[in-house]
XYZ file of C-alpha atoms in Angstrom:
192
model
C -1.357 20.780 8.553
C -1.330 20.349 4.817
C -4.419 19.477 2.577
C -7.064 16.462 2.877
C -5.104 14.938 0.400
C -1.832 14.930 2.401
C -3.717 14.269 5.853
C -5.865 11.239 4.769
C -3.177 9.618 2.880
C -1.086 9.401 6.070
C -3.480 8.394 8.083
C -4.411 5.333 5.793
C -0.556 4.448 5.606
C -0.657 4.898 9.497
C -3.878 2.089 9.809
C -2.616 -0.101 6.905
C 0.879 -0.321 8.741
C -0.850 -0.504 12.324
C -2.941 -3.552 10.798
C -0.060 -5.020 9.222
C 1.831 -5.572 12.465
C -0.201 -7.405 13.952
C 0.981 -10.697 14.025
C -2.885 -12.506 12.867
C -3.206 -10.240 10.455
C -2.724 -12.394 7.545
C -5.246 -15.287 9.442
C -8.418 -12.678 10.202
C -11.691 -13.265 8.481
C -13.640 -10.507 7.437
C -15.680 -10.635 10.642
C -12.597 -10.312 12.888
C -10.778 -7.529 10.409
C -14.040 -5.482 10.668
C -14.133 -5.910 14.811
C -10.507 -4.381 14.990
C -11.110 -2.164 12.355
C -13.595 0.289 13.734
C -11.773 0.798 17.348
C -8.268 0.883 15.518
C -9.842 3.608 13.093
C -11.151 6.190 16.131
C -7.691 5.961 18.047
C -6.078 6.737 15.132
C -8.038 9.804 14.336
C -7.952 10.497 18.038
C -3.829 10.842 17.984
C -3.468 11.779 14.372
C -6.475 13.025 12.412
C -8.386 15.442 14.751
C -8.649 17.849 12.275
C -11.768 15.328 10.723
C -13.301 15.601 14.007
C -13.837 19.086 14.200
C -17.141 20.791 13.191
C -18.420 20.706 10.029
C -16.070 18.010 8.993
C -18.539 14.714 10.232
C -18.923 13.933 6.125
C -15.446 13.943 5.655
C -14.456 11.848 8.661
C -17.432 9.185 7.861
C -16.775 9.480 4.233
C -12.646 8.540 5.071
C -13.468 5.731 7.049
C -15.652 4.122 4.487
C -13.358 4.394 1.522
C -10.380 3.300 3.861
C -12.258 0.421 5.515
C -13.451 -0.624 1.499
C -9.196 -0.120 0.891
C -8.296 -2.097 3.511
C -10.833 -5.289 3.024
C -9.879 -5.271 -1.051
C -6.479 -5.043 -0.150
C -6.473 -7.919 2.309
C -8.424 -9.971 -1.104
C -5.663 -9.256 -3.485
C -2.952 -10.718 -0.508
C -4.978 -13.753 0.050
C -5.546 -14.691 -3.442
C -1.519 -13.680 -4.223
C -0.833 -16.678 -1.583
C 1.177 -13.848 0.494
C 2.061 -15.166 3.786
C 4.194 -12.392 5.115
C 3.747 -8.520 4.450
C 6.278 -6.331 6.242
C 4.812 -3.018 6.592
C 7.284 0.516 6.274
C 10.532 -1.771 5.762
C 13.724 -0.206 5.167
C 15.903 -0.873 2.165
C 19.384 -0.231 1.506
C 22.234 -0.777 -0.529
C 24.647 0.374 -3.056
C 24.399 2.544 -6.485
C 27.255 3.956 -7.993
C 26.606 7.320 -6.403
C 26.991 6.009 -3.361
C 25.127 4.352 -0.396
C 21.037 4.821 -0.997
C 17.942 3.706 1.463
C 14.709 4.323 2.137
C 11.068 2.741 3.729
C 8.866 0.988 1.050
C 5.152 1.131 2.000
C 4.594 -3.044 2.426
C 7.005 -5.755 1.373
C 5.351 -8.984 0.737
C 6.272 -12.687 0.805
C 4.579 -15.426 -1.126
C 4.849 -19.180 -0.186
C 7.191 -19.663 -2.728
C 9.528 -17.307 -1.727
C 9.584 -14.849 -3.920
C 8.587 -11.066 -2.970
C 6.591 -8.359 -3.745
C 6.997 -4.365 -3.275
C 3.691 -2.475 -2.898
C 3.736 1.553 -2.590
C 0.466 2.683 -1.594
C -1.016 5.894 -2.584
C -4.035 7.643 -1.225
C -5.163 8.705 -4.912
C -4.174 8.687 -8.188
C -6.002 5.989 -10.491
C -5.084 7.687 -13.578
C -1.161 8.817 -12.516
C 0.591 5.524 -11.239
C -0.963 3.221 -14.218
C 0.668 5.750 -16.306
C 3.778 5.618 -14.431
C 3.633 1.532 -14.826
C 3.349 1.742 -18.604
C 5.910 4.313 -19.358
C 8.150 2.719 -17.319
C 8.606 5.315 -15.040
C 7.959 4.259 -11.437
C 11.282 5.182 -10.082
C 10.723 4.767 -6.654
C 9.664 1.491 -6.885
C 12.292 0.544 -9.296
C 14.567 1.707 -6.650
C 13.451 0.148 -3.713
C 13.349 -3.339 -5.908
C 17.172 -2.929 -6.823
C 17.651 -2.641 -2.829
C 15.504 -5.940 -2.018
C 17.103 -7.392 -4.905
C 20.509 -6.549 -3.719
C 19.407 -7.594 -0.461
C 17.375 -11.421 -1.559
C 18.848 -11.756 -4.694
C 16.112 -11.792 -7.315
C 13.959 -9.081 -8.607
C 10.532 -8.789 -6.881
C 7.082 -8.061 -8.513
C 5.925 -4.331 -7.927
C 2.582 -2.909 -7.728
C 0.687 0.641 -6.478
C -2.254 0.395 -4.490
C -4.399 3.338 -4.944
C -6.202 3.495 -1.137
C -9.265 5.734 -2.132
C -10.268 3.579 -5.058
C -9.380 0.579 -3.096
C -7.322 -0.077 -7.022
C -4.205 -2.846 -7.202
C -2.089 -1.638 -10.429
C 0.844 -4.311 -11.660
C 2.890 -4.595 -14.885
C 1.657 -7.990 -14.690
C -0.645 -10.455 -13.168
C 2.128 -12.573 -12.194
C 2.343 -11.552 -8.115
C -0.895 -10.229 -8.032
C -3.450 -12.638 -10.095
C -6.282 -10.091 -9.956
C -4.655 -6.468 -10.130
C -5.048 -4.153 -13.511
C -2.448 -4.774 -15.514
C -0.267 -1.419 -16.583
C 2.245 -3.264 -18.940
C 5.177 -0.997 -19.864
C 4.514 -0.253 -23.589
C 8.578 -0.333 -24.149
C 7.959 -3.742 -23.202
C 10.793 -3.049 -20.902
C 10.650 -4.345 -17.622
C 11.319 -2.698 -13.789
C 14.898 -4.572 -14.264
């Protein structure tokens, strides 16, 4: 079964993607997000997460769906005021490196109204790790999956982490993401 750590950070990328398919999810108020959010929340932990429902674990459960629900309503902030107006939840990526063919899913792929995109990789914690990754300029999965959408569109996208239990929106800038902590790489280098 793995750890809590492992179990509620694939159950938050489970909701997150759930929510992100919907097709109104970008037009939901806060009113409407927290309607489906409750009912989506208890199906998911009745198909994935029954381990939180057994006995003695109540705290835990309530505790997750707090912190998620918190996640989830800060996250849908930093994509309205970012002007995103399509997020593409567990998209798969491919291309070419000179080792050969590479692909894999990146966690939500945004759009803003200008066209140009975003890469997000969620993480259930880490608030100290990823920022450090962002400044020493070594966030090599998302590096990776931006060469693929870059292959793919043709210009770099932005990259950020969001850390789910701190409901936390790391960039190495503020230019995608107006109100996320920046982690500038102190090589100056960029993901490119």
């Amino acid at each position: 079964l793995g750890g809590d750590f492992r179990l509620m950070g694939t159950l938050a990328h489970d909701l997150v993607e759930r929510y992100f398919l919907r097709a109104d999810a970008l037009k939901l108020n806060d009113a409407e997000f927290l309607a489906w959010f409750d009912p989506a929340f208890n199906q998911l932990m009745s198909e994935e997460g029954a381990i939180l429902r057994m006995p003695g674990r109540g705290a835990d459960l309530e505790g997750f769906r707090h912190r998620l629900r918190q996640a989830l309503l800060g996250l849908r902030q930093q994509v309205a005021r970012a002007g995103v107006v399509s997020v593409a939840p567990e998209m798969e990526l491919s291309g070419q490196f000179a080792g050969g063919e590479l692909s894999g899913f990146a966690d939500l792929v945004m759009q803003k109204k200008d066209g140009a995109h975003a890469i997000v990789d969620m993480k259930w914690s880490g608030a100290k790790k990823y920022p450090e990754k962002l400044r020493q300029n070594r966030h090599l999965q998302l590096a990776i999956y931006a060469e693929l959408l870059r292959q793919k569109e043709g210009a770099w996208p932005a990259v950020a982490y969001y850390i789910l239990d701190r409901g936390r929106f790391f960039a190495p800038d503020r230019a995608a993401f107006p109100e996320a902590e920046v982690a500038a790489a102190e090589s100056g280098e960029n993901t490119a």
